[in-house]
Amino acid sequence: MTETIHIELSNQSCGAGLEYARRQFAGPPKDALLCCEGMCLKGETARRAANLIGHRLAPEKTVRICHGGLLEKSGGMRDLIKRAPKVVILDGCGMACCSRLTRAAFPDLQPEIIFTDKMTSYAGNPFGIDEVPEPEITANAQSVAAAVMAKYYECCS
Ligand code: SF4
């Protein structure tokens, strides 16, 4: 039997996040870009890559969505997902926290899921961001972002 948890959607929202979503909604639909919550090195790399793409490399084609936005009752980021041409998820490991949460919030969605830990090159088996020099994390995040850009946002525009 599958074990599940129940999460109530909330009327609460982050004010700045809601304003970001409103600004995004005033423009054309964009791909929704989600990622692992980023507690560990693998997740942090996924998170940084997602933010690089969403905020710096392809802000005209993608919009960042957070886990909290998935759990709002209405408005805000959920509406951006509903109208997104495509949903792209950067998961940091096989636990797939983001894609499982997204599927729970939107069962009919068919997101593109990328496991970014398969795309990084950390020696050994580090867990925390304190175990690796900062420039190495940045370089890995940039490398992941570049690969995602090449796959989805640089080939056919
Ligand atoms: S889901 Fe995986 S990659 Fe993400 S923070 Fe947890 S252990 Fe790290």
mmCIF file of C-alpha atoms and ligand atoms in Angstrom:
data_model
loop_
_atom_site.group_PDB
_atom_site.id
_atom_site.type_symbol
_atom_site.label_atom_id
_atom_site.label_comp_id
_atom_site.label_asym_id
_atom_site.label_seq_id
_atom_site.Cartn_x
_atom_site.Cartn_y
_atom_site.Cartn_z
ATOM 1 C CA MET A 1 0.000 0.000 0.000
ATOM 2 C CA THR A 2 1.255 3.475 -0.824
ATOM 3 C CA GLU A 3 1.686 5.660 2.212
ATOM 4 C CA THR A 4 0.639 9.275 1.694
ATOM 5 C CA ILE A 5 0.482 12.556 3.558
ATOM 6 C CA HIS A 6 -2.302 15.100 3.449
ATOM 7 C CA ILE A 7 -1.418 18.777 2.967
ATOM 8 C CA GLU A 8 -4.041 21.502 3.133
ATOM 9 C CA LEU A 9 -3.840 24.261 0.574
ATOM 10 C CA SER A 10 -3.516 27.656 2.191
ATOM 11 C CA ASN A 11 -5.163 31.038 1.775
ATOM 12 C CA GLN A 12 -1.881 32.487 2.971
ATOM 13 C CA SER A 13 0.690 33.652 0.497
ATOM 14 C CA CYS A 14 4.020 35.404 0.583
ATOM 15 C CA GLY A 15 3.381 39.043 -0.295
ATOM 16 C CA ALA A 16 6.480 39.442 -2.434
ATOM 17 C CA GLY A 17 5.825 36.102 -4.121
ATOM 18 C CA LEU A 18 2.246 37.088 -4.863
ATOM 19 C CA GLU A 19 3.409 40.358 -6.389
ATOM 20 C CA TYR A 20 5.981 38.471 -8.479
ATOM 21 C CA ALA A 21 3.235 36.146 -9.680
ATOM 22 C CA ARG A 22 0.943 39.092 -10.501
ATOM 23 C CA ARG A 23 3.667 40.743 -12.564
ATOM 24 C CA GLN A 24 4.283 37.477 -14.386
ATOM 25 C CA PHE A 25 0.583 36.970 -15.023
ATOM 26 C CA ALA A 26 0.339 40.356 -16.698
ATOM 27 C CA GLY A 27 2.686 39.087 -19.419
ATOM 28 C CA PRO A 28 2.531 36.134 -21.783
ATOM 29 C CA PRO A 29 2.549 32.523 -20.501
ATOM 30 C CA LYS A 30 5.984 31.112 -19.745
ATOM 31 C CA ASP A 31 7.321 27.703 -18.857
ATOM 32 C CA ALA A 32 7.045 27.064 -15.126
ATOM 33 C CA LEU A 33 10.379 26.194 -13.559
ATOM 34 C CA LEU A 34 10.514 24.395 -10.214
ATOM 35 C CA CYS A 35 13.283 22.741 -8.240
ATOM 36 C CA CYS A 36 14.358 20.814 -5.175
ATOM 37 C CA GLU A 37 14.160 22.796 -1.964
ATOM 38 C CA GLY A 38 17.955 22.870 -1.812
ATOM 39 C CA MET A 39 18.970 21.877 1.693
ATOM 40 C CA CYS A 40 21.965 19.780 0.642
ATOM 41 C CA LEU A 41 24.711 20.319 -1.904
ATOM 42 C CA LYS A 42 22.859 18.459 -4.662
ATOM 43 C CA GLY A 43 19.668 20.336 -3.967
ATOM 44 C CA GLU A 44 21.460 23.652 -3.668
ATOM 45 C CA THR A 45 23.000 23.060 -7.081
ATOM 46 C CA ALA A 46 19.566 22.365 -8.558
ATOM 47 C CA ARG A 47 18.144 25.440 -6.833
ATOM 48 C CA ARG A 48 20.918 27.718 -8.039
ATOM 49 C CA ALA A 49 20.621 26.404 -11.584
ATOM 50 C CA ALA A 50 16.861 26.994 -11.560
ATOM 51 C CA ASN A 51 17.294 30.539 -10.289
ATOM 52 C CA LEU A 52 19.997 31.248 -12.841
ATOM 53 C CA ILE A 53 17.690 30.162 -15.649
ATOM 54 C CA GLY A 54 14.538 31.748 -14.292
ATOM 55 C CA HIS A 55 15.986 35.058 -13.199
ATOM 56 C CA ARG A 56 19.051 35.613 -15.350
ATOM 57 C CA LEU A 57 19.348 33.425 -18.449
ATOM 58 C CA ALA A 58 15.777 32.967 -19.669
ATOM 59 C CA PRO A 59 13.417 35.225 -17.684
ATOM 60 C CA GLU A 60 11.477 35.934 -20.865
ATOM 61 C CA LYS A 61 10.714 32.225 -21.335
ATOM 62 C CA THR A 62 10.489 30.833 -17.809
ATOM 63 C CA VAL A 63 8.892 31.740 -14.518
ATOM 64 C CA ARG A 64 10.126 30.415 -11.172
ATOM 65 C CA ILE A 65 7.637 28.642 -8.962
ATOM 66 C CA CYS A 66 8.323 27.659 -5.338
ATOM 67 C CA HIS A 67 6.997 24.768 -3.276
ATOM 68 C CA GLY A 68 4.954 27.214 -1.199
ATOM 69 C CA GLY A 69 3.332 28.503 -4.353
ATOM 70 C CA LEU A 70 2.156 24.980 -5.148
ATOM 71 C CA LEU A 71 0.309 24.897 -1.856
ATOM 72 C CA GLU A 72 -1.662 28.121 -2.155
ATOM 73 C CA LYS A 73 -5.408 27.788 -2.562
ATOM 74 C CA SER A 74 -5.683 29.996 -5.604
ATOM 75 C CA GLY A 75 -4.043 32.784 -7.448
ATOM 76 C CA GLY A 76 -0.363 33.414 -7.399
ATOM 77 C CA MET A 77 1.912 30.713 -8.624
ATOM 78 C CA ARG A 78 -0.658 27.963 -9.091
ATOM 79 C CA ASP A 79 -2.263 29.987 -11.866
ATOM 80 C CA LEU A 80 1.102 30.415 -13.552
ATOM 81 C CA ILE A 81 1.525 26.642 -13.595
ATOM 82 C CA LYS A 82 -1.969 26.126 -15.010
ATOM 83 C CA ARG A 83 -1.246 28.298 -18.025
ATOM 84 C CA ALA A 84 2.390 27.275 -18.528
ATOM 85 C CA PRO A 85 3.169 25.731 -21.940
ATOM 86 C CA LYS A 86 5.575 23.394 -20.203
ATOM 87 C CA VAL A 87 6.600 22.638 -16.623
ATOM 88 C CA VAL A 88 10.289 21.934 -16.023
ATOM 89 C CA ILE A 89 11.491 20.484 -12.732
ATOM 90 C CA LEU A 90 15.095 20.317 -11.550
ATOM 91 C CA ASP A 91 15.228 17.648 -8.865
ATOM 92 C CA GLY A 92 18.462 17.333 -6.937
ATOM 93 C CA CYS A 93 18.294 13.607 -6.257
ATOM 94 C CA GLY A 94 16.180 10.494 -6.644
ATOM 95 C CA MET A 95 14.033 11.500 -3.664
ATOM 96 C CA ALA A 96 12.428 13.743 -6.271
ATOM 97 C CA CYS A 97 10.849 16.043 -3.690
ATOM 98 C CA CYS A 98 9.816 18.649 -6.212
ATOM 99 C CA SER A 99 8.339 16.384 -8.854
ATOM 100 C CA ARG A 100 6.399 14.371 -6.251
ATOM 101 C CA LEU A 101 5.014 17.526 -4.653
ATOM 102 C CA THR A 102 4.136 18.960 -8.056
ATOM 103 C CA ARG A 103 2.343 15.760 -9.062
ATOM 104 C CA ALA A 104 0.392 15.841 -5.819
ATOM 105 C CA ALA A 105 -0.650 19.440 -6.467
ATOM 106 C CA PHE A 106 -1.404 18.865 -10.167
ATOM 107 C CA PRO A 107 -2.042 15.150 -10.799
ATOM 108 C CA ASP A 108 -2.659 15.564 -14.538
ATOM 109 C CA LEU A 109 0.488 17.510 -15.211
ATOM 110 C CA GLN A 110 3.231 15.934 -17.327
ATOM 111 C CA PRO A 111 6.335 17.834 -16.261
ATOM 112 C CA GLU A 112 9.789 17.518 -17.751
ATOM 113 C CA ILE A 113 11.884 16.173 -14.888
ATOM 114 C CA ILE A 114 15.659 16.564 -14.790
ATOM 115 C CA PHE A 115 17.780 14.931 -12.098
ATOM 116 C CA THR A 116 20.607 17.401 -11.734
ATOM 117 C CA ASP A 117 22.791 15.168 -9.547
ATOM 118 C CA LYS A 118 23.489 13.155 -12.698
ATOM 119 C CA MET A 119 24.911 16.288 -14.307
ATOM 120 C CA THR A 120 27.347 17.442 -11.633
ATOM 121 C CA SER A 121 30.916 16.516 -10.813
ATOM 122 C CA TYR A 122 31.590 16.628 -7.080
ATOM 123 C CA ALA A 123 34.461 14.431 -5.915
ATOM 124 C CA GLY A 124 33.626 11.946 -3.175
ATOM 125 C CA ASN A 125 30.159 12.038 -1.698
ATOM 126 C CA PRO A 126 29.758 15.468 -0.082
ATOM 127 C CA PHE A 127 26.419 16.332 1.496
ATOM 128 C CA GLY A 128 26.480 19.917 2.757
ATOM 129 C CA ILE A 129 27.428 23.105 0.974
ATOM 130 C CA ASP A 130 30.129 23.578 3.613
ATOM 131 C CA GLU A 131 32.006 20.548 2.264
ATOM 132 C CA VAL A 132 32.797 22.035 -1.145
ATOM 133 C CA PRO A 133 34.399 25.371 -2.101
ATOM 134 C CA GLU A 134 31.888 27.985 -3.146
ATOM 135 C CA PRO A 135 33.312 28.423 -6.686
ATOM 136 C CA GLU A 136 32.834 24.704 -7.313
ATOM 137 C CA ILE A 137 29.145 24.922 -6.422
ATOM 138 C CA THR A 138 28.752 27.940 -8.667
ATOM 139 C CA ALA A 139 30.518 26.177 -11.535
ATOM 140 C CA ASN A 140 28.319 23.098 -11.197
ATOM 141 C CA ALA A 141 25.149 25.179 -11.047
ATOM 142 C CA GLN A 142 26.237 27.124 -14.122
ATOM 143 C CA SER A 143 26.985 23.886 -15.936
ATOM 144 C CA VAL A 144 23.536 22.467 -15.108
ATOM 145 C CA ALA A 145 21.865 25.721 -16.129
ATOM 146 C CA ALA A 146 23.770 25.758 -19.417
ATOM 147 C CA ALA A 147 22.692 22.196 -20.190
ATOM 148 C CA VAL A 148 19.040 22.972 -19.455
ATOM 149 C CA MET A 149 19.263 26.133 -21.527
ATOM 150 C CA ALA A 150 20.749 24.193 -24.436
ATOM 151 C CA LYS A 151 18.048 21.526 -24.203
ATOM 152 C CA TYR A 152 14.994 23.770 -23.933
ATOM 153 C CA TYR A 153 15.728 27.417 -24.553
ATOM 154 C CA GLU A 154 18.500 27.922 -27.044
ATOM 155 C CA CYS A 155 17.767 25.470 -29.818
ATOM 156 C CA CYS A 156 14.539 26.663 -31.423
ATOM 157 C CA SER A 157 13.743 30.205 -30.410
HETATM 158 S S1 SF4 B 1 15.599 16.090 -1.916
HETATM 159 FE FE1 SF4 B 1 17.643 15.216 -2.249
HETATM 160 S S2 SF4 B 1 18.802 16.792 -3.294
HETATM 161 FE FE2 SF4 B 1 16.993 17.768 -2.450
HETATM 162 S S3 SF4 B 1 17.705 18.607 -0.460
HETATM 163 FE FE3 SF4 B 1 16.817 16.565 -0.065
HETATM 164 S S4 SF4 B 1 18.540 15.121 -0.154
HETATM 165 FE FE4 SF4 B 1 19.190 17.058 -1.121
#
